[in-house]
PDB file of C-alpha atoms in Angstrom:
ATOM      1  CA  UNK A  18      82.617 102.873 101.260  1.00  0.00           C
ATOM      2  CA  UNK A  19      81.501 105.783  99.097  1.00  0.00           C
ATOM      3  CA  UNK A  20      82.650 108.247 101.725  1.00  0.00           C
ATOM      4  CA  UNK A  21      86.067 106.573 101.984  1.00  0.00           C
ATOM      5  CA  UNK A  22      86.415 106.435  98.201  1.00  0.00           C
ATOM      6  CA  UNK A  23      85.540 110.097  97.932  1.00  0.00           C
ATOM      7  CA  UNK A  24      87.943 111.173 100.676  1.00  0.00           C
ATOM      8  CA  UNK A  25      90.818 109.156  99.231  1.00  0.00           C
ATOM      9  CA  UNK A  26      90.075 110.657  95.826  1.00  0.00           C
ATOM     10  CA  UNK A  27      90.293 114.145  97.345  1.00  0.00           C
ATOM     11  CA  UNK A  28      93.568 113.244  99.066  1.00  0.00           C
ATOM     12  CA  UNK A  29      95.007 111.943  95.792  1.00  0.00           C
ATOM     13  CA  UNK A  30      93.856 115.113  94.042  1.00  0.00           C
ATOM     14  CA  UNK A  31      95.839 117.164  96.554  1.00  0.00           C
ATOM     15  CA  UNK A  32      98.883 114.919  96.170  1.00  0.00           C
ATOM     16  CA  UNK A  33      98.798 115.067  92.374  1.00  0.00           C
ATOM     17  CA  UNK A  34      98.421 118.847  92.544  1.00  0.00           C
ATOM     18  CA  UNK A  35     101.482 119.163  94.770  1.00  0.00           C
ATOM     19  CA  UNK A  36     103.453 116.946  92.394  1.00  0.00           C
ATOM     20  CA  UNK A  37     102.088 118.887  89.400  1.00  0.00           C
ATOM     21  CA  UNK A  38     100.885 115.744  87.675  1.00  0.00           C
ATOM     22  CA  UNK A  39      97.360 114.814  86.661  1.00  0.00           C
ATOM     23  CA  UNK A  40      95.182 112.585  88.845  1.00  0.00           C
ATOM     24  CA  UNK A  41      95.121 109.842  86.207  1.00  0.00           C
ATOM     25  CA  UNK A  42      98.905 110.058  85.893  1.00  0.00           C
ATOM     26  CA  UNK A  43      99.192 109.450  89.649  1.00  0.00           C
ATOM     27  CA  UNK A  44      96.810 106.478  89.358  1.00  0.00           C
ATOM     28  CA  UNK A  45      98.915 104.972  86.560  1.00  0.00           C
ATOM     29  CA  UNK A  46     102.126 105.588  88.481  1.00  0.00           C
ATOM     30  CA  UNK A  47     100.653 103.743  91.462  1.00  0.00           C
ATOM     31  CA  UNK A  48      99.582 100.827  89.240  1.00  0.00           C
ATOM     32  CA  UNK A  49     103.097 100.529  87.818  1.00  0.00           C
ATOM     33  CA  UNK A  50     104.611 100.740  91.309  1.00  0.00           C
ATOM     34  CA  UNK A  51     102.252  98.050  92.634  1.00  0.00           C
ATOM     35  CA  UNK A  52     102.058  95.678  89.665  1.00  0.00           C
ATOM     36  CA  UNK A  53     105.027  96.560  87.481  1.00  0.00           C
ATOM     37  CA  UNK A  54     107.006  96.346  85.494  1.00  0.00           C
ATOM     38  CA  UNK A  55     104.154  96.285  82.973  1.00  0.00           C
ATOM     39  CA  UNK A  56     103.772  96.557  79.242  1.00  0.00           C
ATOM     40  CA  UNK A  57     101.902  99.684  78.146  1.00  0.00           C
ATOM     41  CA  UNK A  58      99.005  97.559  76.891  1.00  0.00           C
ATOM     42  CA  UNK A  59      98.721  95.750  80.241  1.00  0.00           C
ATOM     43  CA  UNK A  60      98.798  99.091  82.057  1.00  0.00           C
ATOM     44  CA  UNK A  61      96.158 100.552  79.727  1.00  0.00           C
ATOM     45  CA  UNK A  62      93.876  97.578  80.427  1.00  0.00           C
ATOM     46  CA  UNK A  63      94.468  97.773  84.180  1.00  0.00           C
ATOM     47  CA  UNK A  64      93.864 101.543  84.223  1.00  0.00           C
ATOM     48  CA  UNK A  65      90.901 101.314  81.850  1.00  0.00           C
ATOM     49  CA  UNK A  66      92.302 103.905  79.452  1.00  0.00           C
ATOM     50  CA  UNK A  67      92.755 103.935  75.701  1.00  0.00           C
ATOM     51  CA  UNK A  68      96.331 103.130  74.621  1.00  0.00           C
ATOM     52  CA  UNK A  69      96.651 106.549  72.929  1.00  0.00           C
ATOM     53  CA  UNK A  70      95.680 108.242  76.200  1.00  0.00           C
ATOM     54  CA  UNK A  71      98.216 106.115  78.047  1.00  0.00           C
ATOM     55  CA  UNK A  72     100.977 107.226  75.681  1.00  0.00           C
ATOM     56  CA  UNK A  73     100.479 110.825  76.822  1.00  0.00           C
ATOM     57  CA  UNK A  74     100.401 109.748  80.473  1.00  0.00           C
ATOM     58  CA  UNK A  75     103.649 107.785  80.084  1.00  0.00           C
ATOM     59  CA  UNK A  76     105.285 110.693  78.260  1.00  0.00           C
ATOM     60  CA  UNK A  77     104.465 113.031  81.166  1.00  0.00           C
ATOM     61  CA  UNK A  78     105.560 110.536  83.827  1.00  0.00           C
ATOM     62  CA  UNK A  79     108.824 109.857  82.016  1.00  0.00           C
ATOM     63  CA  UNK A  80     109.558 113.580  81.571  1.00  0.00           C
ATOM     64  CA  UNK A  81     108.889 114.034  85.290  1.00  0.00           C
ATOM     65  CA  UNK A  82     111.355 111.306  86.253  1.00  0.00           C
ATOM     66  CA  UNK A  83     108.710 108.952  87.642  1.00  0.00           C
ATOM     67  CA  UNK A  84     109.008 106.036  85.206  1.00  0.00           C
ATOM     68  CA  UNK A  85     111.268 104.568  82.574  1.00  0.00           C
ATOM     69  CA  UNK A  86     110.395 102.670  79.427  1.00  0.00           C
ATOM     70  CA  UNK A  87     112.791  99.769  79.043  1.00  0.00           C
ATOM     71  CA  UNK A  88     113.428  98.011  75.761  1.00  0.00           C
ATOM     72  CA  UNK A  89     114.899  94.510  75.450  1.00  0.00           C
ATOM     73  CA  UNK A  90     118.623  94.222  74.935  1.00  0.00           C
ATOM     74  CA  UNK A  91     119.848  94.214  71.344  1.00  0.00           C
ATOM     75  CA  UNK A  92     120.707  90.839  69.962  1.00  0.00           C
ATOM     76  CA  UNK A  93     118.009  88.872  71.817  1.00  0.00           C
ATOM     77  CA  UNK A  94     116.318  86.936  68.993  1.00  0.00           C
ATOM     78  CA  UNK A  95     113.320  85.965  71.131  1.00  0.00           C
ATOM     79  CA  UNK A  96     112.016  89.489  71.747  1.00  0.00           C
ATOM     80  CA  UNK A  97     110.365  92.072  69.551  1.00  0.00           C
ATOM     81  CA  UNK A  98     112.494  95.234  69.551  1.00  0.00           C
ATOM     82  CA  UNK A  99     109.282  97.292  69.708  1.00  0.00           C
ATOM     83  CA  UNK A 100     108.432  95.749  73.076  1.00  0.00           C
ATOM     84  CA  UNK A 101     108.533  98.221  75.951  1.00  0.00           C
ATOM     85  CA  UNK A 102     108.256  97.625  79.668  1.00  0.00           C
ATOM     86  CA  UNK A 103     107.209 100.442  81.979  1.00  0.00           C
ATOM     87  CA  UNK A 104     108.956 100.545  85.344  1.00  0.00           C
ATOM     88  CA  UNK A 105     108.581 102.990  88.231  1.00  0.00           C
ATOM     89  CA  UNK A 106     111.748 104.780  89.297  1.00  0.00           C
ATOM     90  CA  UNK A 107     112.362 104.938  93.065  1.00  0.00           C
ATOM     91  CA  UNK A 108     114.255 108.257  92.958  1.00  0.00           C
ATOM     92  CA  UNK A 109     111.182 110.357  93.737  1.00  0.00           C
ATOM     93  CA  UNK A 110     109.430 108.031  96.204  1.00  0.00           C
ATOM     94  CA  UNK A 111     110.399 110.300  99.098  1.00  0.00           C
ATOM     95  CA  UNK A 112     108.162 112.995  97.623  1.00  0.00           C
ATOM     96  CA  UNK A 113     105.191 110.645  97.486  1.00  0.00           C
ATOM     97  CA  UNK A 114     105.845 109.240 100.949  1.00  0.00           C
ATOM     98  CA  UNK A 115     106.137 112.741 102.361  1.00  0.00           C
ATOM     99  CA  UNK A 116     102.787 113.809 100.925  1.00  0.00           C
ATOM    100  CA  UNK A 117     101.066 110.699 102.254  1.00  0.00           C
ATOM    101  CA  UNK A 118     102.812 110.863 105.656  1.00  0.00           C
ATOM    102  CA  UNK A 119      99.780 112.377 107.404  1.00  0.00           C
ATOM    103  CA  UNK A 120      97.485 109.629 106.161  1.00  0.00           C
ATOM    104  CA  UNK A 121     100.056 106.949 106.979  1.00  0.00           C
ATOM    105  CA  UNK A 122     100.402 108.232 110.552  1.00  0.00           C
ATOM    106  CA  UNK A 123      96.620 108.325 110.950  1.00  0.00           C
ATOM    107  CA  UNK A 124      96.342 104.760 109.668  1.00  0.00           C
ATOM    108  CA  UNK A 125      99.023 103.631 112.136  1.00  0.00           C
ATOM    109  CA  UNK A 126      97.044 105.198 115.013  1.00  0.00           C
ATOM    110  CA  UNK A 127      93.814 103.583 113.842  1.00  0.00           C
ATOM    111  CA  UNK A 128      95.407 100.153 113.375  1.00  0.00           C
ATOM    112  CA  UNK A 129      96.894 100.289 116.882  1.00  0.00           C
ATOM    113  CA  UNK A 130      93.351  99.971 118.249  1.00  0.00           C
ATOM    114  CA  UNK A 131      92.824  96.563 116.610  1.00  0.00           C
ATOM    115  CA  UNK A 132      94.093  93.114 117.510  1.00  0.00           C
ATOM    116  CA  UNK A 133      96.184  91.131 114.999  1.00  0.00           C
ATOM    117  CA  UNK A 134      93.170  88.912 114.271  1.00  0.00           C
ATOM    118  CA  UNK A 135      90.951  91.946 113.643  1.00  0.00           C
ATOM    119  CA  UNK A 136      93.585  93.484 111.356  1.00  0.00           C
ATOM    120  CA  UNK A 137      93.786  90.218 109.425  1.00  0.00           C
ATOM    121  CA  UNK A 138      90.002  90.232 108.995  1.00  0.00           C
ATOM    122  CA  UNK A 139      90.029  93.868 107.848  1.00  0.00           C
ATOM    123  CA  UNK A 140      92.903  93.230 105.434  1.00  0.00           C
ATOM    124  CA  UNK A 141      90.996  90.298 103.923  1.00  0.00           C
ATOM    125  CA  UNK A 142      87.898  92.463 103.538  1.00  0.00           C
ATOM    126  CA  UNK A 143      89.901  95.202 101.821  1.00  0.00           C
ATOM    127  CA  UNK A 144      91.590  92.700  99.472  1.00  0.00           C
ATOM    128  CA  UNK A 145      88.187  91.295  98.501  1.00  0.00           C
ATOM    129  CA  UNK A 146      86.738  94.774  97.976  1.00  0.00           C
ATOM    130  CA  UNK A 147      89.749  95.755  95.865  1.00  0.00           C
ATOM    131  CA  UNK A 148      89.290  92.653  93.718  1.00  0.00           C
ATOM    132  CA  UNK A 149      85.568  93.410  93.332  1.00  0.00           C
ATOM    133  CA  UNK A 150      86.467  96.919  92.179  1.00  0.00           C
ATOM    134  CA  UNK A 151      89.025  95.502  89.755  1.00  0.00           C
ATOM    135  CA  UNK A 152      86.440  93.118  88.308  1.00  0.00           C
ATOM    136  CA  UNK A 153      83.850  95.902  87.972  1.00  0.00           C
ATOM    137  CA  UNK A 154      86.425  98.080  86.199  1.00  0.00           C
ATOM    138  CA  UNK A 155      87.355  95.215  83.847  1.00  0.00           C
ATOM    139  CA  UNK A 156      83.671  94.675  83.067  1.00  0.00           C
ATOM    140  CA  UNK A 157      83.126  98.338  82.173  1.00  0.00           C
ATOM    141  CA  UNK A 158      86.395  98.532  80.249  1.00  0.00           C
ATOM    142  CA  UNK A 159      85.690  95.482  78.094  1.00  0.00           C
ATOM    143  CA  UNK A 160      81.981  96.058  77.627  1.00  0.00           C
TER     144      UNK A 160
END
């Protein structure tokens, strides 16, 4: 697992370098794309970063055309006008997909060697490992 984590980190470093964004910015963009739209505070908790740090990340991602910060419509009495929701913009997805195309093709080749039942088992394992990582991150973030 450590080897896989390290190699994926190196891949993401190359991707973020090609996109001229920081590694942490790419991580936050992926979190918004996977779990969004999110409030900045929810994203900061999920990413394990201080809200002030996240403000800089969101500024860079918004300037780069990766995300938008949406405010509630005027006249809605049930929402705080200061509330912001962060949403990923799909306009630049082709750039991301293109940079990950080599890894995606390799994963397709690897998965072709497994039966549907084996793939289901592997997917369950990966979901459980992802959740364990999320819980460990939450523990370190809150403690």
